[in-house]
DNA sequence: TAGCTCAGTTGGTTAGAGCAGCTGACTCTT
DNA sequence: AAGAGTCAGCTGCTCTAACCAACTGAGCTA
């Protein structure tokens, strides 16, 4: 046992195991019994280390089946971000607004770079999504999935999986918070129009217009989040 | 015990405890014994839940002292991001490059918005940092802290703590990876010149120039990361 | 008063036992 | 022979009980 913290130590050793053996996501890991023999520690310590790794998405545990290398997505980050925001919200901070501004800051910067560079195939996909959105708007409210898909498709062609994942993580966090924390009223038709505006701007290749279209979209949500703006 | 996973259940209950009682960071939590009595579960289960929460930065455990509400920083995200990138790197992916591009994409978008809007006090601080950087460059290599401080100061006045934290988290992750994974050779003088360029552009208020200055800075690092570019 | 010591509290680790979910091979029925 | 049901065996999950290790603070000593 080294420095301070046996459980910490075991976590590092398991991580090292994954890295050294180049294990891909989904690869099976040693059983708890094997790990405790391998490291010379008790079952309990092994389990505590695994739980911590599971919380970080590094490991996936399936009851009665085995332990595997985790998907290593941004899911844990979402959880952390959500909790942090919820806690801040109930303590009177404007944490939800901060999260929205974070998304706004990042997405406005990115969309400017995308303007005019999206291939026709993807534009058609976005077109279809806006159409679906308008359909749903007429029927009542825009489905969350549709909005998510629009944003995902928009930034997909940046060709950086990590970047896309981070953006989707922010979207997911904000979405879950918006529904759990405060039910922000939305006008479906306005939402549709704004998405159509973003698409049109991106298609036209006008970076400035694209940026302001996205900003307008976020501004719409932001206004409804600000205190004293809920009728 | 509800759905699936007792430990998961306890995690949620502890989270609820923190949220419902509006506990701020650093506030003391019940002891392990109290928690096991409170929830009617064994100490083991409590500990596993706490370990998971600790991994997410929601809880802080101090041996022989007690358990406290964690700092809720982005530190766990950094850990996850680092591991993910390391694992990908050793499996032949360009995960490190993706992380750099993520920083580049976000920072170029933000700096454009900052140009000409930074108060003189902050500009002086940045000036001092560049001066220190040049001092260090003359003496050998630029200290990591100085570079970190420059980027942190640059984006501080965006006035969104969450955004600043995320940016610093990305910086930290990349820095640790650059030193641990591949030792990227750097010309200290070029680095200094590029930072000075960014500062000058931001001061001038020219958004386009600021953006390209940041892009050039990242481009410098990116080139040295690409395969076959290490002499 | 300054410093030390020690008892009490809290988390850390171990051990062993039994419970619970899943898989796959075996058996029984059709 | 083909299908469905059963059960043995793995796996992870939870509990209990005991002891180890780190820290605090009250009380003792010099």
Short mmCIF file of C-alpha atoms (C1' of nucleotides) in Angstrom, two decimals:
data_model
loop_
_atom_site.label_atom_id
_atom_site.label_comp_id
_atom_site.label_asym_id
_atom_site.label_seq_id
_atom_site.Cartn_x
_atom_site.Cartn_y
_atom_site.Cartn_z
CA UNK A 1 0.00 0.00 0.00
CA UNK A 2 1.45 3.33 -1.04
CA UNK A 3 0.74 6.94 -0.25
CA UNK A 4 -2.62 7.69 1.27
CA UNK A 5 -5.68 5.81 0.33
CA UNK A 6 -5.82 2.18 -0.53
CA UNK A 7 -9.04 2.53 -2.49
CA UNK A 8 -7.43 5.34 -4.50
CA UNK A 9 -4.50 3.11 -5.15
CA UNK A 10 -6.65 0.31 -6.45
CA UNK A 11 -8.49 2.70 -8.74
CA UNK A 12 -5.20 3.70 -10.30
CA UNK A 13 -4.13 0.11 -10.68
CA UNK A 14 -7.33 -0.83 -12.44
CA UNK A 15 -6.99 2.17 -14.71
CA UNK A 16 -3.44 1.14 -15.45
CA UNK A 17 -4.68 -2.33 -16.24
CA UNK A 18 -7.07 -0.94 -18.83
CA UNK A 19 -4.53 1.37 -20.40
CA UNK A 20 -1.63 -1.07 -20.44
CA UNK A 21 -3.66 -3.82 -22.03
CA UNK A 22 -5.32 -1.45 -24.49
CA UNK A 23 -8.74 -2.67 -23.45
CA UNK A 24 -11.53 -1.11 -25.53
CA UNK A 25 -14.95 -0.17 -24.23
CA UNK A 26 -16.92 -3.28 -23.41
CA UNK A 27 -13.92 -5.52 -22.79
CA UNK A 28 -14.31 -7.79 -19.77
CA UNK A 29 -12.37 -7.00 -16.61
CA UNK A 30 -11.24 -9.49 -13.96
CA UNK A 31 -13.90 -10.54 -11.48
CA UNK A 32 -13.97 -9.05 -8.00
CA UNK A 33 -12.39 -12.20 -6.61
CA UNK A 34 -9.62 -12.10 -9.18
CA UNK A 35 -8.96 -8.44 -8.51
CA UNK A 36 -8.70 -8.94 -4.76
CA UNK A 37 -6.22 -11.76 -5.29
CA UNK A 38 -4.37 -9.77 -7.92
CA UNK A 39 -3.92 -6.73 -5.71
CA UNK A 40 -3.82 -8.52 -2.37
CA UNK A 41 -6.64 -6.52 -0.83
CA UNK A 42 -10.05 -7.30 0.53
CA UNK A 43 -13.16 -7.62 -1.50
CA UNK A 44 -14.57 -4.50 0.05
CA UNK A 45 -11.72 -2.29 -1.07
CA UNK A 46 -12.00 -3.67 -4.57
CA UNK A 47 -15.69 -2.91 -4.64
CA UNK A 48 -15.24 0.63 -3.36
CA UNK A 49 -12.67 1.30 -6.05
CA UNK A 50 -14.97 -0.16 -8.70
CA UNK A 51 -17.87 1.96 -7.49
CA UNK A 52 -15.78 5.08 -7.83
CA UNK A 53 -14.66 4.08 -11.32
CA UNK A 54 -18.24 3.30 -12.22
CA UNK A 55 -19.26 6.77 -11.15
CA UNK A 56 -16.71 8.16 -13.59
CA UNK A 57 -17.93 5.96 -16.40
CA UNK A 58 -14.62 4.16 -16.62
CA UNK A 59 -16.08 0.85 -15.61
CA UNK A 60 -19.45 -0.78 -16.15
CA UNK A 61 -20.80 -3.29 -13.67
CA UNK A 62 -23.47 -5.82 -14.60
CA UNK A 63 -24.98 -7.72 -11.70
CA UNK A 64 -24.57 -11.44 -12.03
CA UNK A 65 -22.58 -11.11 -15.20
CA UNK A 66 -19.31 -9.30 -14.72
CA UNK A 67 -17.38 -6.06 -14.82
CA UNK A 68 -16.44 -4.39 -18.09
CA UNK A 69 -14.61 -1.39 -19.41
CA UNK A 70 -17.11 1.44 -19.44
CA UNK A 71 -18.35 3.45 -22.40
CA UNK A 72 -16.30 6.46 -21.28
CA UNK A 73 -18.89 8.93 -22.40
CA UNK A 74 -19.59 12.30 -20.90
CA UNK A 75 -22.52 10.91 -18.92
CA UNK A 76 -20.82 11.28 -15.53
CA UNK A 77 -20.00 14.87 -16.34
CA UNK A 78 -23.66 15.47 -17.03
CA UNK A 79 -24.60 14.02 -13.67
CA UNK A 80 -22.09 16.18 -11.88
CA UNK A 81 -23.10 19.27 -13.77
CA UNK A 82 -26.76 18.66 -13.06
CA UNK A 83 -26.22 18.18 -9.37
CA UNK A 84 -24.00 21.18 -9.11
CA UNK A 85 -26.59 23.30 -10.88
CA UNK A 86 -29.50 22.00 -8.85
CA UNK A 87 -27.67 22.60 -5.59
CA UNK A 88 -26.72 26.09 -6.67
CA UNK A 89 -30.24 26.83 -7.85
CA UNK A 90 -31.81 25.95 -4.52
CA UNK A 91 -29.26 28.08 -2.77
CA UNK A 92 -30.40 31.06 -4.79
CA UNK A 93 -27.65 31.18 -7.39
CA UNK A 94 -28.34 31.70 -11.08
CA UNK A 95 -26.60 28.45 -11.91
CA UNK A 96 -29.14 27.44 -14.53
CA UNK A 97 -28.63 30.72 -16.33
CA UNK A 98 -24.89 30.18 -16.21
CA UNK A 99 -25.30 26.83 -17.84
CA UNK A 100 -27.41 28.31 -20.59
CA UNK A 101 -24.86 31.04 -21.14
CA UNK A 102 -22.17 28.42 -21.35
CA UNK A 103 -24.05 26.71 -24.14
CA UNK A 104 -24.71 30.01 -25.83
CA UNK A 105 -21.09 31.09 -25.69
CA UNK A 106 -19.83 27.86 -27.16
CA UNK A 107 -22.50 27.36 -29.78
CA UNK A 108 -22.46 30.89 -31.12
CA UNK A 109 -18.73 30.63 -31.60
CA UNK A 110 -19.02 27.34 -33.41
CA UNK A 111 -21.93 28.09 -35.68
CA UNK A 112 -20.07 31.01 -37.18
CA UNK A 113 -17.42 28.61 -38.32
CA UNK A 114 -19.99 26.23 -39.74
CA UNK A 115 -21.82 28.73 -41.92
CA UNK A 116 -21.60 27.72 -45.54
CA UNK A 117 -19.56 24.63 -44.84
CA UNK A 118 -22.26 22.08 -44.23
CA UNK A 119 -22.74 19.62 -47.08
CA UNK A 120 -26.11 19.41 -48.76
CA UNK A 121 -26.87 16.00 -47.29
CA UNK A 122 -26.65 17.32 -43.75
CA UNK A 123 -28.60 20.42 -44.65
CA UNK A 124 -31.38 18.18 -45.93
CA UNK A 125 -31.32 16.31 -42.64
CA UNK A 126 -31.62 19.57 -40.74
CA UNK A 127 -34.43 20.60 -43.06
CA UNK A 128 -36.29 17.41 -42.26
CA UNK A 129 -35.82 18.00 -38.55
CA UNK A 130 -37.23 21.51 -38.75
CA UNK A 131 -40.16 20.14 -40.73
CA UNK A 132 -40.80 17.58 -38.02
CA UNK A 133 -40.52 20.32 -35.47
CA UNK A 134 -43.18 22.37 -37.20
CA UNK A 135 -45.40 19.33 -37.40
CA UNK A 136 -45.05 18.76 -33.69
CA UNK A 137 -45.57 22.45 -32.97
CA UNK A 138 -48.88 22.39 -34.78
CA UNK A 139 -49.90 19.37 -32.74
CA UNK A 140 -48.96 20.94 -29.43
CA UNK A 141 -45.36 21.14 -28.27
CA UNK A 142 -42.01 20.44 -29.87
CA UNK A 143 -40.52 17.15 -28.78
CA UNK A 144 -37.29 17.36 -26.88
CA UNK A 145 -35.72 14.70 -29.08
CA UNK A 146 -36.25 16.78 -32.15
CA UNK A 147 -34.53 19.79 -30.68
CA UNK A 148 -31.67 17.63 -29.49
CA UNK A 149 -31.30 16.02 -32.89
CA UNK A 150 -31.21 19.42 -34.57
CA UNK A 151 -28.39 20.69 -32.42
CA UNK A 152 -26.53 17.39 -32.71
CA UNK A 153 -26.78 17.33 -36.49
CA UNK A 154 -25.72 20.93 -36.72
CA UNK A 155 -22.42 20.37 -34.95
CA UNK A 156 -21.75 16.83 -36.10
CA UNK A 157 -19.81 17.80 -39.17
CA UNK A 158 -17.24 19.65 -37.07
CA UNK A 159 -15.72 16.21 -37.27
CA UNK A 160 -14.60 16.08 -33.70
CA UNK A 161 -16.43 13.39 -31.72
CA UNK A 162 -15.22 14.80 -28.43
CA UNK A 163 -16.54 18.24 -29.22
CA UNK A 164 -19.88 16.86 -30.32
CA UNK A 165 -20.15 14.83 -27.16
CA UNK A 166 -19.41 17.80 -24.96
CA UNK A 167 -22.05 19.87 -26.70
CA UNK A 168 -24.60 17.10 -26.37
CA UNK A 169 -23.68 16.72 -22.71
CA UNK A 170 -24.40 20.38 -22.11
CA UNK A 171 -27.67 20.05 -23.98
CA UNK A 172 -28.69 17.02 -21.93
CA UNK A 173 -27.81 18.67 -18.65
CA UNK A 174 -29.74 21.80 -19.50
CA UNK A 175 -32.73 19.88 -20.79
CA UNK A 176 -33.04 17.73 -17.69
CA UNK A 177 -32.70 20.79 -15.49
CA UNK A 178 -35.24 22.76 -17.42
CA UNK A 179 -37.86 20.07 -17.00
CA UNK A 180 -36.96 19.11 -13.42
CA UNK A 181 -36.29 22.52 -11.95
CA UNK A 182 -38.42 25.11 -13.63
CA UNK A 183 -40.94 24.50 -16.34
CA UNK A 184 -40.01 27.16 -18.82
CA UNK A 185 -43.02 28.06 -20.96
CA UNK A 186 -42.29 27.97 -24.66
CA UNK A 187 -44.07 29.14 -27.73
CA UNK A 188 -43.62 26.23 -30.16
CA UNK A 189 -44.06 28.43 -33.21
CA UNK A 190 -41.35 30.84 -32.12
CA UNK A 191 -39.02 27.94 -31.44
CA UNK A 192 -39.62 26.58 -34.92
CA UNK A 193 -39.09 29.92 -36.55
CA UNK A 194 -35.81 30.37 -34.76
CA UNK A 195 -34.53 26.98 -35.76
CA UNK A 196 -35.52 27.65 -39.33
CA UNK A 197 -33.68 30.95 -39.08
CA UNK A 198 -30.52 29.22 -37.91
CA UNK A 199 -30.73 26.74 -40.73
CA UNK A 200 -31.28 29.43 -43.33
CA UNK A 201 -28.36 31.47 -42.04
CA UNK A 202 -26.03 28.50 -42.02
CA UNK A 203 -27.09 27.55 -45.52
CA UNK A 204 -26.54 31.07 -46.79
CA UNK A 205 -22.96 31.00 -45.55
CA UNK A 206 -23.33 34.26 -43.68
CA UNK A 207 -21.35 33.69 -40.50
CA UNK A 208 -22.51 36.83 -38.76
CA UNK A 209 -26.13 36.11 -39.47
CA UNK A 210 -25.75 32.52 -38.29
CA UNK A 211 -24.21 33.68 -35.06
CA UNK A 212 -26.96 36.16 -34.36
CA UNK A 213 -29.60 33.58 -35.23
CA UNK A 214 -28.24 31.24 -32.61
CA UNK A 215 -27.91 34.08 -30.15
CA UNK A 216 -31.52 34.99 -30.72
CA UNK A 217 -32.58 31.43 -30.10
CA UNK A 218 -30.76 31.34 -26.78
CA UNK A 219 -31.90 34.83 -25.93
CA UNK A 220 -35.45 33.60 -26.21
CA UNK A 221 -34.86 30.94 -23.60
CA UNK A 222 -32.76 33.24 -21.47
CA UNK A 223 -35.46 35.83 -21.19
CA UNK A 224 -37.87 33.29 -19.82
CA UNK A 225 -35.34 32.17 -17.26
CA UNK A 226 -34.65 35.58 -15.81
CA UNK A 227 -36.46 36.35 -12.54
CA UNK A 228 -39.74 38.22 -12.82
CA UNK A 229 -40.31 37.06 -16.35
CA UNK A 230 -42.73 34.28 -15.65
CA UNK A 231 -46.30 35.43 -16.21
CA UNK B 1 -35.02 -0.55 -1.22
CA UNK B 2 -36.38 0.52 -4.57
CA UNK B 3 -35.63 -0.20 -8.21
CA UNK B 4 -32.25 -1.64 -9.01
CA UNK B 5 -29.23 -0.87 -6.97
CA UNK B 6 -29.18 -0.14 -3.30
CA UNK B 7 -25.94 1.81 -3.52
CA UNK B 8 -27.45 3.91 -6.31
CA UNK B 9 -30.41 4.53 -4.12
CA UNK B 10 -28.31 5.73 -1.24
CA UNK B 11 -26.39 8.05 -3.52
CA UNK B 12 -29.63 9.69 -4.55
CA UNK B 13 -30.77 9.98 -0.97
CA UNK B 14 -27.56 11.67 0.10
CA UNK B 15 -27.81 14.03 -2.85
CA UNK B 16 -31.37 14.80 -1.85
CA UNK B 17 -30.18 15.48 1.67
CA UNK B 18 -27.72 18.05 0.41
CA UNK B 19 -30.19 19.73 -1.91
CA UNK B 20 -33.14 19.74 0.49
CA UNK B 21 -31.13 21.20 3.33
CA UNK B 22 -29.38 23.72 1.08
CA UNK B 23 -26.01 22.57 2.31
CA UNK B 24 -23.17 24.65 0.87
CA UNK B 25 -19.75 23.32 -0.04
CA UNK B 26 -17.84 22.37 3.07
CA UNK B 27 -20.90 21.75 5.23
CA UNK B 28 -20.61 18.65 7.42
CA UNK B 29 -22.59 15.56 6.49
CA UNK B 30 -23.81 12.86 8.88
CA UNK B 31 -21.21 10.31 9.89
CA UNK B 32 -21.15 6.90 8.29
CA UNK B 33 -22.80 5.42 11.36
CA UNK B 34 -25.54 8.02 11.31
CA UNK B 35 -26.13 7.49 7.61
CA UNK B 36 -26.46 3.74 8.01
CA UNK B 37 -28.98 4.23 10.78
CA UNK B 38 -30.77 6.93 8.84
CA UNK B 39 -31.19 4.80 5.74
CA UNK B 40 -31.37 1.44 7.45
CA UNK B 41 -28.53 -0.10 5.47
CA UNK B 42 -25.13 -1.49 6.28
CA UNK B 43 -22.01 0.56 6.63
CA UNK B 44 -20.62 -1.09 3.53
CA UNK B 45 -23.40 0.17 1.33
CA UNK B 46 -23.07 3.66 2.77
CA UNK B 47 -19.36 3.66 2.09
CA UNK B 48 -19.78 2.50 -1.49
CA UNK B 49 -22.27 5.26 -2.11
CA UNK B 50 -19.97 7.82 -0.54
CA UNK B 51 -17.05 6.62 -2.64
CA UNK B 52 -19.06 7.11 -5.79
CA UNK B 53 -20.16 10.57 -4.70
CA UNK B 54 -16.57 11.39 -3.80
CA UNK B 55 -15.49 10.41 -7.30
CA UNK B 56 -17.98 12.94 -8.66
CA UNK B 57 -16.75 15.66 -6.32
CA UNK B 58 -20.12 15.87 -4.60
CA UNK B 59 -18.72 14.73 -1.29
CA UNK B 60 -15.39 15.15 0.41
CA UNK B 61 -14.14 12.55 2.86
CA UNK B 62 -11.50 13.34 5.47
CA UNK B 63 -10.07 10.38 7.32
CA UNK B 64 -10.61 10.61 11.04
CA UNK B 65 -12.51 13.83 10.74
CA UNK B 66 -15.75 13.49 8.89
CA UNK B 67 -17.60 13.70 5.61
CA UNK B 68 -18.44 17.03 4.01
CA UNK B 69 -20.20 18.48 1.02
CA UNK B 70 -17.63 18.54 -1.75
CA UNK B 71 -16.31 21.54 -3.63
CA UNK B 72 -18.32 20.54 -6.72
CA UNK B 73 -15.67 21.72 -9.09
CA UNK B 74 -14.93 20.31 -12.51
CA UNK B 75 -12.08 18.23 -11.12
CA UNK B 76 -13.82 14.88 -11.64
CA UNK B 77 -14.57 15.82 -15.21
CA UNK B 78 -10.88 16.45 -15.73
CA UNK B 79 -10.04 13.03 -14.38
CA UNK B 80 -12.54 11.38 -16.65
CA UNK B 81 -11.44 13.35 -19.65
CA UNK B 82 -7.80 12.55 -18.99
CA UNK B 83 -8.40 8.87 -18.66
CA UNK B 84 -10.56 8.75 -21.71
CA UNK B 85 -7.92 10.54 -23.71
CA UNK B 86 -5.06 8.42 -22.44
CA UNK B 87 -6.94 5.22 -23.19
CA UNK B 88 -7.80 6.45 -26.66
CA UNK B 89 -4.25 7.57 -27.29
CA UNK B 90 -2.76 4.20 -26.50
CA UNK B 91 -5.31 2.57 -28.75
CA UNK B 92 -4.05 4.67 -31.64
CA UNK B 93 -6.75 7.34 -31.70
CA UNK B 94 -5.96 11.02 -32.08
CA UNK B 95 -7.75 11.76 -28.82
CA UNK B 96 -5.19 14.28 -27.67
CA UNK B 97 -5.58 16.23 -30.88
CA UNK B 98 -9.33 16.17 -30.42
CA UNK B 99 -8.97 17.66 -26.99
CA UNK B 100 -6.75 20.41 -28.33
CA UNK B 101 -9.24 21.13 -31.09
CA UNK B 102 -11.97 21.31 -28.51
CA UNK B 103 -10.06 24.00 -26.64
CA UNK B 104 -9.28 25.79 -29.88
CA UNK B 105 -12.89 25.78 -31.03
CA UNK B 106 -14.20 27.14 -27.78
CA UNK B 107 -11.48 29.67 -27.11
CA UNK B 108 -11.40 31.17 -30.58
CA UNK B 109 -15.12 31.70 -30.38
CA UNK B 110 -14.86 33.39 -27.01
CA UNK B 111 -11.88 35.62 -27.62
CA UNK B 112 -13.62 37.27 -30.51
CA UNK B 113 -16.30 38.38 -28.12
CA UNK B 114 -13.76 39.65 -25.63
CA UNK B 115 -11.82 41.88 -27.99
CA UNK B 116 -11.96 45.47 -26.81
CA UNK B 117 -14.10 44.67 -23.82
CA UNK B 118 -11.48 43.90 -21.23
CA UNK B 119 -11.02 46.63 -18.63
CA UNK B 120 -7.60 48.21 -18.28
CA UNK B 121 -6.96 46.57 -14.91
CA UNK B 122 -7.24 43.10 -16.41
CA UNK B 123 -5.18 44.10 -19.42
CA UNK B 124 -2.42 45.19 -17.05
CA UNK B 125 -2.60 41.84 -15.33
CA UNK B 126 -2.27 40.07 -18.66
CA UNK B 127 0.61 42.36 -19.55
CA UNK B 128 2.38 41.38 -16.34
CA UNK B 129 1.83 37.71 -17.10
CA UNK B 130 3.33 38.02 -20.56
CA UNK B 131 6.27 39.87 -19.05
CA UNK B 132 6.80 37.06 -16.59
CA UNK B 133 6.51 34.62 -19.44
CA UNK B 134 9.25 36.38 -21.34
CA UNK B 135 11.40 36.39 -18.25
CA UNK B 136 10.96 32.66 -17.86
CA UNK B 137 11.54 32.10 -21.55
CA UNK B 138 14.89 33.83 -21.35
CA UNK B 139 15.79 31.62 -18.40
CA UNK B 140 14.82 28.42 -20.17
CA UNK B 141 11.21 27.35 -20.47
CA UNK B 142 7.87 29.00 -19.79
CA UNK B 143 6.29 27.82 -16.56
CA UNK B 144 3.01 26.01 -16.91
CA UNK B 145 1.42 28.13 -14.19
CA UNK B 146 2.08 31.28 -16.14
CA UNK B 147 0.39 29.98 -19.26
CA UNK B 148 -2.53 28.76 -17.20
CA UNK B 149 -2.86 32.11 -15.46
CA UNK B 150 -2.84 33.93 -18.79
CA UNK B 151 -5.68 31.90 -20.21
CA UNK B 152 -7.61 32.09 -16.94
CA UNK B 153 -7.29 35.87 -16.71
CA UNK B 154 -8.24 36.26 -20.33
CA UNK B 155 -11.59 34.56 -19.92
CA UNK B 156 -12.32 35.59 -16.35
CA UNK B 157 -14.17 38.72 -17.25
CA UNK B 158 -16.73 36.76 -19.25
CA UNK B 159 -18.34 36.87 -15.84
CA UNK B 160 -19.55 33.34 -15.88
CA UNK B 161 -17.84 31.21 -13.23
CA UNK B 162 -19.08 28.01 -14.79
CA UNK B 163 -17.66 28.90 -18.17
CA UNK B 164 -14.32 29.87 -16.66
CA UNK B 165 -14.17 26.63 -14.75
CA UNK B 166 -14.89 24.57 -17.82
CA UNK B 167 -12.17 26.32 -19.76
CA UNK B 168 -9.68 25.82 -16.96
CA UNK B 169 -10.71 22.19 -16.73
CA UNK B 170 -9.91 21.70 -20.41
CA UNK B 171 -6.60 23.47 -19.93
CA UNK B 172 -5.70 21.29 -16.96
CA UNK B 173 -6.61 18.11 -18.77
CA UNK B 174 -4.60 19.02 -21.81
CA UNK B 175 -1.62 20.16 -19.78
CA UNK B 176 -1.42 16.98 -17.76
CA UNK B 177 -1.76 14.91 -20.90
CA UNK B 178 0.87 16.86 -22.77
CA UNK B 179 3.41 16.26 -20.04
CA UNK B 180 2.43 12.69 -19.24
CA UNK B 181 1.79 11.37 -22.70
CA UNK B 182 4.03 13.07 -25.20
CA UNK B 183 6.58 15.69 -24.42
CA UNK B 184 5.79 18.29 -27.00
CA UNK B 185 8.86 20.40 -27.75
CA UNK B 186 8.20 24.10 -27.52
CA UNK B 187 10.08 27.18 -28.52
CA UNK B 188 9.61 29.49 -25.52
CA UNK B 189 10.16 32.62 -27.56
CA UNK B 190 7.51 31.71 -30.07
CA UNK B 191 5.09 30.95 -27.27
CA UNK B 192 5.74 34.35 -25.74
CA UNK B 193 5.33 36.15 -29.02
CA UNK B 194 2.01 34.44 -29.62
CA UNK B 195 0.67 35.34 -26.21
CA UNK B 196 1.78 38.90 -26.70
CA UNK B 197 0.00 38.83 -30.04
CA UNK B 198 -3.21 37.68 -28.46
CA UNK B 199 -3.00 40.38 -25.84
CA UNK B 200 -2.32 43.10 -28.42
CA UNK B 201 -5.21 41.96 -30.57
CA UNK B 202 -7.62 41.86 -27.64
CA UNK B 203 -6.50 45.27 -26.54
CA UNK B 204 -6.94 46.72 -30.00
CA UNK B 205 -10.54 45.57 -30.07
CA UNK B 206 -10.15 43.83 -33.40
CA UNK B 207 -12.22 40.67 -33.02
CA UNK B 208 -11.03 39.04 -36.21
CA UNK B 209 -7.40 39.63 -35.36
CA UNK B 210 -7.89 38.32 -31.85
CA UNK B 211 -9.49 35.19 -33.17
CA UNK B 212 -6.70 34.50 -35.62
CA UNK B 213 -4.08 35.21 -32.94
CA UNK B 214 -5.59 32.52 -30.74
CA UNK B 215 -5.91 30.20 -33.69
CA UNK B 216 -2.26 30.71 -34.51
CA UNK B 217 -1.31 29.90 -30.95
CA UNK B 218 -3.20 26.65 -31.04
CA UNK B 219 -1.99 25.91 -34.52
CA UNK B 220 1.53 26.05 -33.23
CA UNK B 221 0.82 23.34 -30.68
CA UNK B 222 -1.30 21.36 -33.10
CA UNK B 223 1.47 21.12 -35.66
CA UNK B 224 3.79 19.60 -33.11
CA UNK B 225 1.18 17.07 -32.16
CA UNK B 226 0.54 15.75 -35.63
CA UNK B 227 2.26 12.47 -36.48
CA UNK B 228 5.58 12.71 -38.24
CA UNK B 229 6.22 16.18 -36.96
CA UNK B 230 8.53 15.25 -34.15
CA UNK B 231 12.17 15.72 -35.17
"C1'" DT C 1 1.55 29.44 29.75
"C1'" DA C 2 3.34 26.19 26.44
"C1'" DG C 3 3.71 21.83 25.12
"C1'" DC C 4 2.53 16.92 25.43
"C1'" DT C 5 -0.30 12.95 26.03
"C1'" DC C 6 -4.14 10.23 25.65
"C1'" DA C 7 -8.94 9.05 25.12
"C1'" DG C 8 -12.73 9.43 22.00
"C1'" DT C 9 -14.61 10.05 17.49
"C1'" DT C 10 -14.45 9.26 12.60
"C1'" DG C 11 -13.17 7.13 8.50
"C1'" DG C 12 -10.31 2.79 6.47
"C1'" DT C 13 -9.67 -2.16 5.96
"C1'" DT C 14 -10.37 -6.94 6.62
"C1'" DA C 15 -13.01 -11.29 7.03
"C1'" DG C 16 -16.70 -14.43 6.26
"C1'" DA C 17 -21.37 -15.44 5.36
"C1'" DG C 18 -25.50 -15.44 2.73
"C1'" DC C 19 -28.56 -13.09 -0.98
"C1'" DA C 20 -29.67 -11.97 -5.90
"C1'" DG C 21 -29.30 -11.81 -10.94
"C1'" DC C 22 -27.65 -13.89 -15.12
"C1'" DT C 23 -26.02 -17.70 -18.30
"C1'" DG C 24 -25.75 -22.01 -20.32
"C1'" DA C 25 -26.15 -26.73 -20.24
"C1'" DC C 26 -29.12 -30.32 -19.04
"C1'" DT C 27 -33.57 -32.54 -18.86
"C1'" DC C 28 -38.17 -33.29 -19.70
"C1'" DT C 29 -42.06 -32.82 -22.64
"C1'" DT C 30 -44.20 -32.81 -27.07
"C1'" DA D 1 -35.68 -34.54 -32.84
"C1'" DA D 2 -37.10 -29.89 -31.45
"C1'" DG D 3 -38.65 -26.91 -28.06
"C1'" DA D 4 -39.32 -25.22 -23.48
"C1'" DG D 5 -38.48 -25.47 -18.62
"C1'" DT D 6 -35.21 -26.22 -14.87
"C1'" DC D 7 -31.18 -25.95 -12.20
"C1'" DA D 8 -26.28 -25.62 -11.12
"C1'" DG D 9 -22.61 -22.35 -11.39
"C1'" DC D 10 -20.80 -18.26 -12.08
"C1'" DT D 11 -21.17 -13.29 -11.21
"C1'" DG D 12 -21.94 -9.13 -8.38
"C1'" DC D 13 -24.69 -7.32 -3.93
"C1'" DT D 14 -25.52 -6.71 0.96
"C1'" DC D 15 -24.85 -7.56 5.66
"C1'" DT D 16 -22.38 -8.29 10.10
"C1'" DA D 17 -18.62 -7.77 13.25
"C1'" DA D 18 -14.26 -6.77 14.39
"C1'" DC D 19 -10.02 -4.22 14.34
"C1'" DC D 20 -6.70 -0.48 12.27
"C1'" DA D 21 -5.45 4.42 11.42
"C1'" DA D 22 -6.01 9.40 11.38
"C1'" DC D 23 -7.52 13.39 13.53
"C1'" DT D 24 -9.38 16.44 17.39
"C1'" DG D 25 -9.62 18.39 21.73
"C1'" DA D 26 -9.62 18.09 26.65
"C1'" DG D 27 -6.72 17.44 30.28
"C1'" DC D 28 -2.18 16.76 32.17
"C1'" DT D 29 2.67 17.95 32.75
"C1'" DA D 30 6.58 20.87 32.96
#
